[in-house]
Amino acid sequence: MRILLITQTFPPEMRAEAFCVGKLTMALQDSGHHVSVVCRKPSHLPPDGAQDAGLWARLPVPEQPAEPQARSMRKLGALAARMRFLSPGIGGFLPKLYRHSRAILERDSFDWIVTGSPSSPTAHLGWALKRRYGVRWACLFNDPSPWCLSPAPYASGNAEGLCDRFQIWRARACLTHADAILAPTRRLLQLIARGYALDVDRRGIVVPHIGWRSRQQDALQCNGCHHVVHLGSLVHHRSSRLLAATLIALNEQIRDRRLPAALRFFGPSLDGRWLEGVFGGDADAVRYCGTLGYAESLETMQKASGLMLVEAVMETGVYLPSKLADYAASGRPVLMFSPPNGTVADLVGGFSHPGFLGQDPDVASARIIQFLERAVAGEDLSGYRFPTADVFAPESVAGALIGGLESLR
């Protein structure tokens, strides 16, 4: 199958969306399919010294339109693009992606066009290209788009004003003509269907994130200390008072019990609004340790006694955190601070999995302490591994996507 992928983010950009799209592209290539890519130039590159380039060496070289450097020109381009597509959510780079995509479609033939990241704005390109060239089109939602459709605490889950309503109305006019709607979870597909008033029962395809792993290593104990590692952003949406209370309780309990264990948080963003007073100095058991490149984060997973996932405190968890796919692929024990009603709970069976923490501070801290005590005692921790890691395997995800697209012919 020949696929034209149109996206804003693509490796080596340091964004979760870029990693997801890059891994999916590589999985499709490894399965014998051809993928051409049109994207923006990356704006968030890996930190200096990060060994990420080798991870993406086999990706196709993307078409990257040049963008004006002057801020005034970028603003003018955005205004012109919004007038052209009659949508307030359009950026000035989209017409450039559209022109490059047209040039590719005029010289090569494709079976499918896939747009996404961000999904709502690029849907205008997908529908325009399908209308002009007759190529089938799939829209990929890794997250709710536009942002207002995200559930609390990220956003309200609904249009919050005239601008949002108009943007959704315009995007819906395009998405009505999409041949397929792609999302990593069934819950997210249902959210998109509600937000846009779309019927996705026949054309909705679940495409999980892909998990990668570094070479297998034994858990590394630094001076006899067992480390539980969190890898990823800690932004204010996720850094709630419940998480802060959990971490403060853990810090005290680890110290009081004199456990040779620690929690280490790595990530590009630390918002102290709710976490003030949580992270201490080198002597504290709960510590923020700075930023890692993606390759280094995969290696760090293999050195940890356990891996910690932190989701926002939500009534219903619609997301499949992209980092969870890597955690599952690593084969390491996983601890999940996730909503009791949500995608992660569905995958692991909720509290029947010993590493599922829920989001109550007392329950979560007690379960983490229990894990640390077992690790210190040298007990078998295989029951803490993610039970359905195969669904994140590259060949499995590529097969789910291609099989779903072929079923729509």
Short mmCIF file of C-alpha atoms in Angstrom, two decimals:
data_model
loop_
_atom_site.label_atom_id
_atom_site.label_comp_id
_atom_site.label_asym_id
_atom_site.label_seq_id
_atom_site.Cartn_x
_atom_site.Cartn_y
_atom_site.Cartn_z
CA MET A 1 0.00 0.00 0.00
CA ARG A 2 1.21 3.53 -0.81
CA ILE A 3 0.43 6.20 1.80
CA LEU A 4 0.94 9.97 1.79
CA LEU A 5 1.28 11.20 5.39
CA ILE A 6 0.66 14.90 6.11
CA THR A 7 1.58 15.99 9.65
CA GLN A 8 2.82 19.00 11.57
CA THR A 9 5.16 16.99 13.83
CA PHE A 10 7.69 14.36 12.79
CA PRO A 11 10.96 13.06 14.28
CA PRO A 12 13.43 14.20 15.45
CA GLU A 13 11.08 16.77 17.01
CA MET A 14 10.84 16.23 20.79
CA ARG A 15 7.08 15.79 21.01
CA ALA A 16 5.10 12.70 21.91
CA GLU A 17 3.00 13.16 18.76
CA ALA A 18 6.14 13.18 16.61
CA PHE A 19 7.40 9.96 18.21
CA CYS A 20 4.03 8.26 17.66
CA VAL A 21 3.84 9.27 14.00
CA GLY A 22 7.50 8.34 13.40
CA LYS A 23 7.16 4.88 14.94
CA LEU A 24 3.98 4.21 12.97
CA THR A 25 5.71 5.28 9.74
CA MET A 26 8.65 2.98 10.43
CA ALA A 27 6.34 0.06 11.27
CA LEU A 28 4.49 0.51 7.98
CA GLN A 29 7.78 0.60 6.06
CA ASP A 30 9.02 -2.54 7.82
CA SER A 31 5.76 -4.25 6.82
CA GLY A 32 6.49 -3.56 3.15
CA HIS A 33 4.38 -0.44 2.61
CA HIS A 34 5.53 2.85 1.06
CA VAL A 35 5.11 6.08 3.05
CA SER A 36 5.84 9.60 1.79
CA VAL A 37 5.81 12.37 4.41
CA VAL A 38 5.05 16.10 4.26
CA CYS A 39 5.66 17.98 7.52
CA ARG A 40 6.86 21.21 9.14
CA LYS A 41 10.46 21.81 10.08
CA PRO A 42 10.98 20.70 13.72
CA SER A 43 10.91 23.41 16.38
CA HIS A 44 11.60 21.34 19.53
CA LEU A 45 14.79 19.36 18.97
CA PRO A 46 16.36 16.84 21.39
CA PRO A 47 18.67 18.22 24.09
CA ASP A 48 22.34 18.60 23.24
CA GLY A 49 24.11 15.26 23.37
CA ALA A 50 20.96 13.15 22.99
CA GLN A 51 21.61 10.05 20.89
CA ASP A 52 18.24 10.12 19.10
CA ALA A 53 19.36 10.40 15.48
CA GLY A 54 20.07 6.68 15.10
CA LEU A 55 16.52 5.79 16.13
CA TRP A 56 15.05 7.57 13.12
CA ALA A 57 17.70 6.78 10.50
CA ARG A 58 15.38 4.50 8.50
CA LEU A 59 12.54 7.00 8.21
CA PRO A 60 11.80 8.52 4.79
CA VAL A 61 13.22 12.00 4.24
CA PRO A 62 10.17 14.26 4.60
CA GLU A 63 9.20 17.17 2.38
CA GLN A 64 9.54 20.25 4.63
CA PRO A 65 8.32 23.56 3.17
CA ALA A 66 10.36 26.62 4.13
CA GLU A 67 8.64 29.06 6.49
CA PRO A 68 9.27 32.81 6.89
CA GLN A 69 11.48 33.78 9.82
CA ALA A 70 9.92 37.19 10.50
CA ARG A 71 7.13 37.04 13.07
CA SER A 72 5.05 39.58 11.16
CA MET A 73 5.21 37.44 8.02
CA ARG A 74 4.16 34.34 9.96
CA LYS A 75 1.16 36.21 11.37
CA LEU A 76 0.22 37.44 7.91
CA GLY A 77 0.51 33.90 6.53
CA ALA A 78 -1.73 32.55 9.31
CA LEU A 79 -4.36 35.20 8.59
CA ALA A 80 -4.31 34.41 4.88
CA ALA A 81 -4.61 30.66 5.60
CA ARG A 82 -7.59 31.18 7.92
CA MET A 83 -9.35 33.25 5.31
CA ARG A 84 -8.62 30.66 2.63
CA PHE A 85 -9.92 27.68 4.63
CA LEU A 86 -12.52 29.72 6.57
CA SER A 87 -11.40 28.34 9.93
CA PRO A 88 -9.82 30.09 12.96
CA GLY A 89 -7.75 27.03 13.85
CA ILE A 90 -5.59 27.13 10.71
CA GLY A 91 -1.87 27.96 10.83
CA GLY A 92 0.06 29.72 8.10
CA PHE A 93 2.10 26.60 7.35
CA LEU A 94 -0.93 24.60 6.13
CA PRO A 95 -1.15 26.11 2.62
CA LYS A 96 2.54 25.24 2.17
CA LEU A 97 1.86 21.63 3.21
CA TYR A 98 -1.07 21.62 0.80
CA ARG A 99 1.04 22.82 -2.15
CA HIS A 100 3.80 20.27 -1.46
CA SER A 101 1.22 17.50 -1.10
CA ARG A 102 -0.34 18.45 -4.44
CA ALA A 103 3.08 18.30 -6.13
CA ILE A 104 3.66 14.80 -4.73
CA LEU A 105 0.21 13.56 -5.76
CA GLU A 106 0.69 14.88 -9.29
CA ARG A 107 3.92 12.93 -9.80
CA ASP A 108 3.10 9.73 -7.84
CA SER A 109 0.04 7.60 -7.17
CA PHE A 110 -1.16 6.73 -3.65
CA ASP A 111 -3.79 4.46 -2.16
CA TRP A 112 -4.42 6.57 0.96
CA ILE A 113 -3.80 10.05 2.34
CA VAL A 114 -3.39 10.17 6.14
CA THR A 115 -3.56 13.53 7.95
CA GLY A 116 -3.05 14.35 11.62
CA SER A 117 -1.06 16.06 14.37
CA PRO A 118 -2.96 18.34 14.58
CA SER A 119 -6.05 16.54 13.35
CA SER A 120 -8.64 19.31 13.07
CA PRO A 121 -6.60 21.79 10.95
CA THR A 122 -5.07 19.14 8.68
CA ALA A 123 -8.53 17.69 8.03
CA HIS A 124 -9.05 20.65 5.68
CA LEU A 125 -6.06 19.46 3.64
CA GLY A 126 -7.25 15.86 3.58
CA TRP A 127 -10.70 16.77 2.27
CA ALA A 128 -9.31 19.24 -0.30
CA LEU A 129 -6.84 16.66 -1.63
CA LYS A 130 -9.44 13.88 -1.72
CA ARG A 131 -11.82 16.16 -3.59
CA ARG A 132 -9.14 17.11 -6.14
CA TYR A 133 -7.38 13.77 -6.71
CA GLY A 134 -9.93 11.15 -5.65
CA VAL A 135 -7.52 9.46 -3.19
CA ARG A 136 -9.08 7.88 -0.11
CA TRP A 137 -8.42 9.82 3.10
CA ALA A 138 -7.98 8.87 6.76
CA CYS A 139 -7.75 11.38 9.64
CA LEU A 140 -5.57 10.38 12.61
CA PHE A 141 -6.48 11.61 16.12
CA ASN A 142 -3.73 10.89 18.66
CA ASP A 143 -5.47 13.38 21.00
CA PRO A 144 -8.73 15.35 20.95
CA SER A 145 -8.58 18.16 18.40
CA PRO A 146 -9.27 21.03 18.72
CA TRP A 147 -8.03 21.37 22.29
CA CYS A 148 -11.43 22.40 23.69
CA LEU A 149 -12.72 18.83 23.14
CA SER A 150 -10.20 17.48 25.68
CA PRO A 151 -11.85 16.34 28.93
CA ALA A 152 -11.22 18.05 32.26
CA PRO A 153 -8.72 18.98 33.62
CA TYR A 154 -7.22 19.72 30.18
CA ALA A 155 -10.28 21.58 28.86
CA SER A 156 -14.06 21.54 29.21
CA GLY A 157 -14.73 18.82 26.64
CA ASN A 158 -16.98 21.16 24.66
CA ALA A 159 -16.78 24.24 22.49
CA GLU A 160 -16.11 27.18 24.82
CA GLY A 161 -17.05 30.07 22.55
CA LEU A 162 -18.02 31.19 19.09
CA CYS A 163 -14.50 30.62 17.74
CA ASP A 164 -14.43 27.00 18.99
CA ARG A 165 -17.91 26.26 17.65
CA PHE A 166 -17.06 27.66 14.24
CA GLN A 167 -13.78 25.72 14.12
CA ILE A 168 -15.54 22.45 14.99
CA TRP A 169 -18.33 23.16 12.49
CA ARG A 170 -15.80 23.76 9.70
CA ALA A 171 -13.74 20.68 10.58
CA ARG A 172 -16.89 18.55 10.77
CA ALA A 173 -17.77 19.59 7.22
CA CYS A 174 -14.46 17.99 6.18
CA LEU A 175 -14.51 14.96 8.51
CA THR A 176 -17.93 13.94 7.21
CA HIS A 177 -16.13 12.99 3.98
CA ALA A 178 -13.22 11.11 5.62
CA ASP A 179 -13.07 7.45 4.61
CA ALA A 180 -11.55 6.48 7.98
CA ILE A 181 -11.11 8.00 11.45
CA LEU A 182 -8.09 6.65 13.33
CA ALA A 183 -7.45 6.85 17.10
CA PRO A 184 -5.38 4.86 19.63
CA THR A 185 -8.40 3.90 21.78
CA ARG A 186 -12.08 3.12 21.35
CA ARG A 187 -12.87 5.66 24.09
CA LEU A 188 -11.12 8.43 22.14
CA LEU A 189 -13.00 7.46 18.97
CA GLN A 190 -16.26 7.82 20.90
CA LEU A 191 -15.18 11.24 22.23
CA ILE A 192 -14.41 12.41 18.67
CA ALA A 193 -17.76 11.07 17.48
CA ARG A 194 -19.61 13.02 20.21
CA GLY A 195 -17.57 16.20 19.78
CA TYR A 196 -18.14 16.35 16.02
CA ALA A 197 -21.55 14.61 15.92
CA LEU A 198 -20.07 12.01 13.56
CA ASP A 199 -20.92 8.37 12.94
CA VAL A 200 -17.65 6.44 13.27
CA ASP A 201 -19.03 2.94 13.86
CA ARG A 202 -18.12 1.68 10.39
CA ARG A 203 -15.08 3.81 9.58
CA GLY A 204 -13.46 4.09 13.03
CA ILE A 205 -10.18 2.15 13.36
CA VAL A 206 -8.30 1.69 16.65
CA VAL A 207 -4.55 2.10 16.02
CA PRO A 208 -2.65 1.79 19.34
CA HIS A 209 0.63 3.56 19.94
CA ILE A 210 3.78 1.55 19.21
CA GLY A 211 6.14 0.52 22.00
CA TRP A 212 9.91 0.44 21.57
CA ARG A 213 12.53 -0.96 23.90
CA SER A 214 16.26 -0.70 24.40
CA ARG A 215 18.46 -3.74 24.84
CA GLN A 216 17.54 -5.83 27.89
CA GLN A 217 19.46 -5.03 31.05
CA ASP A 218 19.11 -6.05 34.66
CA ALA A 219 17.66 -3.44 36.99
CA LEU A 220 20.42 -1.08 38.04
CA GLN A 221 20.73 -0.49 41.77
CA CYS A 222 22.75 2.63 42.52
CA ASN A 223 24.44 2.07 45.89
CA GLY A 224 21.93 -0.70 46.58
CA CYS A 225 18.94 1.60 45.93
CA HIS A 226 15.93 0.47 43.90
CA HIS A 227 14.66 3.16 41.51
CA VAL A 228 11.11 3.67 40.27
CA VAL A 229 11.32 6.00 37.26
CA HIS A 230 8.75 8.33 35.68
CA LEU A 231 9.58 9.49 32.14
CA GLY A 232 7.57 12.29 30.57
CA SER A 233 6.24 15.79 31.13
CA LEU A 234 4.85 16.86 34.48
CA VAL A 235 2.65 19.73 33.38
CA HIS A 236 0.05 21.33 35.60
CA HIS A 237 -2.80 19.31 34.05
CA ARG A 238 -1.28 16.11 35.41
CA SER A 239 0.34 17.59 38.53
CA SER A 240 -2.78 17.66 40.67
CA ARG A 241 -3.12 17.95 44.42
CA LEU A 242 -3.87 14.22 44.56
CA LEU A 243 -0.54 13.43 42.90
CA ALA A 244 1.25 15.90 45.18
CA ALA A 245 -0.33 14.30 48.26
CA THR A 246 0.68 10.84 47.02
CA LEU A 247 4.31 11.85 46.47
CA ILE A 248 4.60 13.67 49.80
CA ALA A 249 3.23 10.60 51.60
CA LEU A 250 5.66 8.37 49.71
CA ASN A 251 8.63 10.54 50.59
CA GLU A 252 7.76 10.30 54.28
CA GLN A 253 7.00 6.57 54.25
CA ILE A 254 10.17 5.62 52.37
CA ARG A 255 12.21 7.66 54.82
CA ASP A 256 10.38 6.34 57.91
CA ARG A 257 10.72 2.72 56.78
CA ARG A 258 14.33 3.31 55.72
CA LEU A 259 13.73 1.58 52.43
CA PRO A 260 16.70 1.63 50.02
CA ALA A 261 14.43 2.95 47.26
CA ALA A 262 13.65 6.18 45.43
CA LEU A 263 11.30 7.69 42.84
CA ARG A 264 12.99 9.59 40.02
CA PHE A 265 11.08 11.92 37.68
CA PHE A 266 12.57 12.77 34.27
CA GLY A 267 10.90 15.08 31.77
CA PRO A 268 11.07 18.29 29.77
CA SER A 269 8.57 20.22 31.86
CA LEU A 270 8.08 20.67 35.59
CA ASP A 271 5.19 22.86 36.65
CA GLY A 272 5.46 23.58 40.36
CA ARG A 273 1.93 24.91 40.78
CA TRP A 274 0.74 21.77 42.52
CA LEU A 275 4.13 20.17 43.20
CA GLU A 276 5.66 22.89 45.34
CA GLY A 277 7.36 21.22 48.27
CA VAL A 278 7.20 17.73 46.71
CA PHE A 279 10.63 17.46 45.11
CA GLY A 280 13.54 17.94 47.47
CA GLY A 281 17.29 17.64 47.37
CA ASP A 282 19.49 14.68 46.61
CA ALA A 283 18.75 13.12 49.98
CA ASP A 284 14.98 12.92 49.37
CA ALA A 285 13.36 9.77 48.05
CA VAL A 286 11.23 11.65 45.50
CA ARG A 287 13.30 13.76 43.13
CA TYR A 288 13.07 15.60 39.79
CA CYS A 289 16.12 14.76 37.64
CA GLY A 290 15.81 16.84 34.46
CA THR A 291 15.41 16.07 30.76
CA LEU A 292 16.42 13.02 28.70
CA GLY A 293 16.46 12.41 24.96
CA TYR A 294 14.19 9.65 23.67
CA ALA A 295 16.98 7.11 23.14
CA GLU A 296 18.33 7.74 26.63
CA SER A 297 14.85 7.38 28.11
CA LEU A 298 14.53 3.90 26.56
CA GLU A 299 17.85 2.91 28.12
CA THR A 300 16.81 4.37 31.48
CA MET A 301 13.69 2.19 31.48
CA GLN A 302 15.81 -0.95 31.30
CA LYS A 303 17.88 0.14 34.31
CA ALA A 304 14.90 0.82 36.58
CA SER A 305 13.34 -1.52 39.12
CA GLY A 306 9.95 -0.18 38.09
CA LEU A 307 8.32 2.41 35.82
CA MET A 308 5.65 4.88 36.90
CA LEU A 309 2.89 6.25 34.68
CA VAL A 310 1.15 9.47 35.78
CA GLU A 311 -2.17 10.39 34.18
CA ALA A 312 -4.22 13.49 34.88
CA VAL A 313 -6.93 13.07 37.49
CA MET A 314 -9.97 12.48 35.30
CA GLU A 315 -13.45 11.12 35.81
CA THR A 316 -13.00 8.94 32.72
CA GLY A 317 -9.62 8.23 31.13
CA VAL A 318 -9.99 8.46 27.35
CA TYR A 319 -6.26 8.53 26.57
CA LEU A 320 -3.72 5.85 25.81
CA PRO A 321 -0.50 7.52 27.08
CA SER A 322 2.16 7.05 24.42
CA LYS A 323 4.79 6.38 27.09
CA LEU A 324 2.75 3.41 28.34
CA ALA A 325 3.44 1.59 25.06
CA ASP A 326 7.19 1.90 25.69
CA TYR A 327 6.74 0.86 29.32
CA ALA A 328 4.87 -2.25 28.21
CA ALA A 329 7.47 -3.13 25.57
CA SER A 330 10.30 -2.75 28.10
CA GLY A 331 9.16 -5.77 30.09
CA ARG A 332 9.80 -3.88 33.35
CA PRO A 333 7.26 -3.67 36.21
CA VAL A 334 4.78 -0.82 35.70
CA LEU A 335 2.96 1.30 38.31
CA MET A 336 -0.01 3.24 36.92
CA PHE A 337 -1.45 6.39 38.56
CA SER A 338 -4.54 6.25 36.32
CA PRO A 339 -8.31 6.81 36.58
CA PRO A 340 -10.20 3.71 37.84
CA ASN A 341 -12.58 4.20 34.90
CA GLY A 342 -10.50 4.57 31.76
CA THR A 343 -8.44 3.06 28.96
CA VAL A 344 -5.52 1.94 31.14
CA ALA A 345 -7.88 0.30 33.63
CA ASP A 346 -9.58 -1.49 30.72
CA LEU A 347 -6.25 -2.87 29.47
CA VAL A 348 -4.92 -4.17 32.81
CA GLY A 349 -8.14 -5.12 34.60
CA GLY A 350 -8.12 -2.21 37.05
CA PHE A 351 -7.09 -3.00 40.62
CA SER A 352 -6.74 -6.71 39.83
CA HIS A 353 -3.31 -5.73 38.45
CA PRO A 354 -0.95 -5.15 41.42
CA GLY A 355 0.64 -2.15 39.71
CA PHE A 356 -2.63 -0.29 39.11
CA LEU A 357 -2.66 2.54 41.65
CA GLY A 358 -5.90 4.36 40.92
CA GLN A 359 -5.72 8.03 41.91
CA ASP A 360 -6.54 7.99 45.62
CA PRO A 361 -3.38 9.10 47.51
CA ASP A 362 -3.76 6.54 50.32
CA VAL A 363 -4.32 3.59 48.00
CA ALA A 364 -1.64 4.69 45.52
CA SER A 365 1.07 5.30 48.13
CA ALA A 366 0.27 1.99 49.88
CA ARG A 367 0.58 0.05 46.62
CA ILE A 368 3.86 1.74 45.70
CA ILE A 369 5.31 1.00 49.16
CA GLN A 370 4.19 -2.63 48.78
CA PHE A 371 6.01 -2.82 45.44
CA LEU A 372 9.18 -1.29 46.88
CA GLU A 373 9.18 -3.68 49.84
CA ARG A 374 8.87 -6.62 47.45
CA ALA A 375 11.69 -5.26 45.29
CA VAL A 376 13.96 -4.79 48.30
CA ALA A 377 13.13 -8.31 49.50
CA GLY A 378 14.12 -9.73 46.11
CA GLU A 379 10.67 -11.16 45.36
CA ASP A 380 9.43 -12.03 41.87
CA LEU A 381 7.93 -8.88 40.31
CA SER A 382 6.82 -10.38 37.00
CA GLY A 383 3.17 -9.90 37.98
CA TYR A 384 3.72 -6.14 37.74
CA ARG A 385 4.53 -6.28 34.03
CA PHE A 386 2.02 -4.96 31.54
CA PRO A 387 -0.20 -7.94 30.60
CA THR A 388 -0.99 -7.11 26.96
CA ALA A 389 2.29 -5.79 25.58
CA ASP A 390 1.75 -7.53 22.22
CA VAL A 391 -0.90 -4.98 21.18
CA PHE A 392 1.84 -2.32 21.05
CA ALA A 393 4.23 -4.36 18.88
CA PRO A 394 5.09 -2.57 15.59
CA GLU A 395 3.91 -5.44 13.39
CA SER A 396 0.64 -5.70 15.35
CA VAL A 397 -0.15 -1.97 15.07
CA ALA A 398 0.78 -1.80 11.37
CA GLY A 399 -1.41 -4.85 10.76
CA ALA A 400 -4.34 -3.25 12.59
CA LEU A 401 -4.07 -0.09 10.48
CA ILE A 402 -3.63 -1.79 7.10
CA GLY A 403 -6.30 -4.38 7.86
CA GLY A 404 -8.74 -1.66 8.88
CA LEU A 405 -8.06 0.43 5.77
CA GLU A 406 -8.37 -2.57 3.45
CA SER A 407 -11.70 -3.53 5.04
CA LEU A 408 -13.11 -0.13 3.98
CA ARG A 409 -12.49 -0.64 0.27
#
